[in-house]
Tab-separated table of C-alpha atoms in Angstrom:
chain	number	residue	atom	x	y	z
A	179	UNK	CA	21.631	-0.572	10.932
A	180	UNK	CA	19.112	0.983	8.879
A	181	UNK	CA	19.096	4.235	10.989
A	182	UNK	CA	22.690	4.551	10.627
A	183	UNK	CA	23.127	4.819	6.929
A	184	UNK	CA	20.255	7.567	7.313
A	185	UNK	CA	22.344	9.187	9.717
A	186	UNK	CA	24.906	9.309	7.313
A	187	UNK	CA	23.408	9.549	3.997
A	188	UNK	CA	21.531	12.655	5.629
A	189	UNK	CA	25.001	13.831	6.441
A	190	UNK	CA	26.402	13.268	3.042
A	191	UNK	CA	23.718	15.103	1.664
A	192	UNK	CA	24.361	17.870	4.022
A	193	UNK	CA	28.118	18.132	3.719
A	194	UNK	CA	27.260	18.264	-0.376
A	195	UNK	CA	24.868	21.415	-0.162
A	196	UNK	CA	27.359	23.226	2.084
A	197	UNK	CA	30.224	22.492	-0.162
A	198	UNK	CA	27.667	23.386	-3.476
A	199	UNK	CA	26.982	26.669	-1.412
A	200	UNK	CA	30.658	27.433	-1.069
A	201	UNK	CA	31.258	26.615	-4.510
A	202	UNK	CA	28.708	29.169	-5.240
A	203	UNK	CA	30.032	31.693	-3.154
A	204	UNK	CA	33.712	31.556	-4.752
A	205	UNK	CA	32.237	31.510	-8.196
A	206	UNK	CA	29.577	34.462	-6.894
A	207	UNK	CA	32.824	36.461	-5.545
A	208	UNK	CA	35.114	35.741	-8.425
A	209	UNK	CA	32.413	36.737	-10.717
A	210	UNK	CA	32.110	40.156	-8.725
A	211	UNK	CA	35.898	40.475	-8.893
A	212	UNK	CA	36.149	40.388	-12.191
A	213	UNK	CA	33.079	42.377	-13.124
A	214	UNK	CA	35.329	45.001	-10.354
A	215	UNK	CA	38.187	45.036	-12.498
A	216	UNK	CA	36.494	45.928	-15.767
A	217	UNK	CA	34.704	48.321	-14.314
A	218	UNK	CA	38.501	49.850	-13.515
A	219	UNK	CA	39.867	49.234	-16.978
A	220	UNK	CA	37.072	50.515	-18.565
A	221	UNK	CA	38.129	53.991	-17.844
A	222	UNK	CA	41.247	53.645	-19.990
A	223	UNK	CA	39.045	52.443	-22.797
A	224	UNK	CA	36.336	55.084	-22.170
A	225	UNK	CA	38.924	57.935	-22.294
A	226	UNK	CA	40.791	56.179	-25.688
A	227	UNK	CA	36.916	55.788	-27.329
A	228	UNK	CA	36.066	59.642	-26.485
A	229	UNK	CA	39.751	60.530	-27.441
A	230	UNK	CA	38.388	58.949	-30.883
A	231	UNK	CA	34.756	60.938	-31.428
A	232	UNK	CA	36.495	64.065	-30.450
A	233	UNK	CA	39.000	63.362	-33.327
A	234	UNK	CA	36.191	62.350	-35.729
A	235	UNK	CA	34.084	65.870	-34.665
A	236	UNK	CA	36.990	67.685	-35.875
A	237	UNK	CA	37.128	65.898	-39.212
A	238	UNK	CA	33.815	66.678	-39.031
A	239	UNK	CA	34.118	70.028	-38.456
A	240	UNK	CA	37.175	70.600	-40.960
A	241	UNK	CA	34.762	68.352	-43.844
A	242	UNK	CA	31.768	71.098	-42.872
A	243	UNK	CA	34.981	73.792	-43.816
A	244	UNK	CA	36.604	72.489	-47.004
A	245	UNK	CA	32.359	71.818	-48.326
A	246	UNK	CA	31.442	75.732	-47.966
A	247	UNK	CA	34.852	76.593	-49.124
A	248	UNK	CA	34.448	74.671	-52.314
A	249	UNK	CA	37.374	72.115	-52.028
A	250	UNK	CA	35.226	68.748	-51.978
A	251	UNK	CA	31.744	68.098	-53.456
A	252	UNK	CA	28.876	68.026	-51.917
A	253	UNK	CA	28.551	64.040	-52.778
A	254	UNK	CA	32.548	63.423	-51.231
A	255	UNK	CA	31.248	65.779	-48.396
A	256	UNK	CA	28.210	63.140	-47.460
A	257	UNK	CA	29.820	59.989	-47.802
A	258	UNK	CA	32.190	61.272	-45.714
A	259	UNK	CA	30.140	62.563	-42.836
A	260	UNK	CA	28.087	59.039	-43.490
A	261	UNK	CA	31.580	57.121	-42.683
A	262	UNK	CA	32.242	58.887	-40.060
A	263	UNK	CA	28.635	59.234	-38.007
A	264	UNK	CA	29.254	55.402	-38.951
A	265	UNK	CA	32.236	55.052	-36.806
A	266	UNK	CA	31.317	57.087	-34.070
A	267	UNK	CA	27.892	55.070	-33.346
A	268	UNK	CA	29.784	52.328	-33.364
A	269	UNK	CA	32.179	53.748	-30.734
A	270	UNK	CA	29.121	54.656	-28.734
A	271	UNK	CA	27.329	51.509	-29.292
A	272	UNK	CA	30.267	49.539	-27.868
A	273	UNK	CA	30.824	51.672	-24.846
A	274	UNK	CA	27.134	50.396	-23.985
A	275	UNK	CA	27.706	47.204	-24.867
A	276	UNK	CA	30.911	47.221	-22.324
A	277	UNK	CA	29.042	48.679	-19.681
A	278	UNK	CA	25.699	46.738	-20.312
A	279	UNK	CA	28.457	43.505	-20.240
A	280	UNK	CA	29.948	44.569	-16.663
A	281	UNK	CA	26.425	45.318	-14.819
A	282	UNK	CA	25.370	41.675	-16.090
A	283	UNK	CA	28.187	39.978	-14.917
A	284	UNK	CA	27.804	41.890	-11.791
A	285	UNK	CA	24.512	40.976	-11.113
A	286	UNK	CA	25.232	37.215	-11.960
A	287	UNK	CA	28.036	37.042	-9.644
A	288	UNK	CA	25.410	38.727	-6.721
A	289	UNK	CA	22.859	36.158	-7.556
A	290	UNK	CA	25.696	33.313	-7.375
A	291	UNK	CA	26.771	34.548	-4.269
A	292	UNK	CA	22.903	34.572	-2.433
A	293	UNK	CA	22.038	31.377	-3.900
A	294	UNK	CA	25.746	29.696	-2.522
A	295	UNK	CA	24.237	31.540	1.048
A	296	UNK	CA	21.104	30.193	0.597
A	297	UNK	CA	21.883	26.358	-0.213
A	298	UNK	CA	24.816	26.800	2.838
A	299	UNK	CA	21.830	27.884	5.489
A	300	UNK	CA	19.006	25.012	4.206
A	301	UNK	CA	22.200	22.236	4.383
A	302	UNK	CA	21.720	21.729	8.083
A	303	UNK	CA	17.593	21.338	7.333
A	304	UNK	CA	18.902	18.482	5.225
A	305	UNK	CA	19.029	15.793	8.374
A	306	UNK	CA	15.060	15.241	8.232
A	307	UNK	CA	13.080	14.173	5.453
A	308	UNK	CA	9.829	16.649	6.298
A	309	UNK	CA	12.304	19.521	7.062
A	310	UNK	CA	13.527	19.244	3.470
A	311	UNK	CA	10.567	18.751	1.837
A	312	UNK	CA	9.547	21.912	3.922
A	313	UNK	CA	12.271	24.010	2.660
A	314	UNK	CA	11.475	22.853	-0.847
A	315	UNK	CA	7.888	23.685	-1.016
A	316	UNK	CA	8.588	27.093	0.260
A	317	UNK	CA	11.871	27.332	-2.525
A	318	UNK	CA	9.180	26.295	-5.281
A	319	UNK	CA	6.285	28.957	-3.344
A	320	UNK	CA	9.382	32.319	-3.935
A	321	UNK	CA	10.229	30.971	-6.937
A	322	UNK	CA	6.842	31.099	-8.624
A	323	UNK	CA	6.246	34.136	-6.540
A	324	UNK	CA	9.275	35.854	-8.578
A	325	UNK	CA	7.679	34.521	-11.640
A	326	UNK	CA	10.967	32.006	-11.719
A	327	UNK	CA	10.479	28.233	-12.465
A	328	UNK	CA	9.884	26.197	-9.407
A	329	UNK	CA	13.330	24.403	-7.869
């Protein structure tokens, strides 16, 4: 009796990390998806945000004009070029930030999708007590090798 509800408690437990590894993978490939598809829209955005600093290094360039030419002040003239350097580093900032945001997510969904691949190979190791503990120890021996917190 009491071999048979190990038999099946190590199946449970088997069936569980194989369905916590799939889950994984989805979320891992979803993830990737995603991070995909930004990548594609960020194009349009890139092109609209350049489309921008282009405009503002003409007002620039038309401010630099009207200063030697006499028609604003040299205080107008600064403020102005300070608003608009303003503006563009923030157009610049943000097209980091977007693709800074889309490798991250990227790498999160690669990191979902080994650990889902990893937790789906060590379910069948699951059966025996000592195989598990095996495949723990060494889990806990990358881990701190990576400089990661042991599983």
């Amino acid at each position: 009796m009491e071999r048979v509800n190990y038999e099946n408690a190590a199946s449970t437990l088997s069936t569980l990390i194989t369905a916590l590894g799939a889950g994984l993978g989805v979320w891992g490939t979803i993830n990737l998806l995603e991070a995909y598809q930004r990548d594609a829209d960020k194009d349009a955005l890139t092109a609209e945000y350049r489309s921008r600093i282009n405009e503002l290094d003409l007002l620039l360039q038309g401010l630099f004009a009207d200063k030697e030419a006499g028609k604003i002040s040299t205080e107008q003239y600064q403020a102005r070029c300070a608003e608009y350097d303003a503006e563009m580093d923030a157009l610049f900032e943000a097209l980091h930030d977007f693709d800074a945001g889309i490798a991250a997510q990227k790498r999160q969904g690669i990191e979902q999708l080994l650990t889902g691949g990893r937790l789906a190979l060590i379910a069948p190791v699951a059966g025996s007590p000592e195989n598990m503990q095996f495949a723990l120890d060494y889990a806990d021996k990358q881990h701190r090798a990576n400089g990661k917190m042991p599983v």
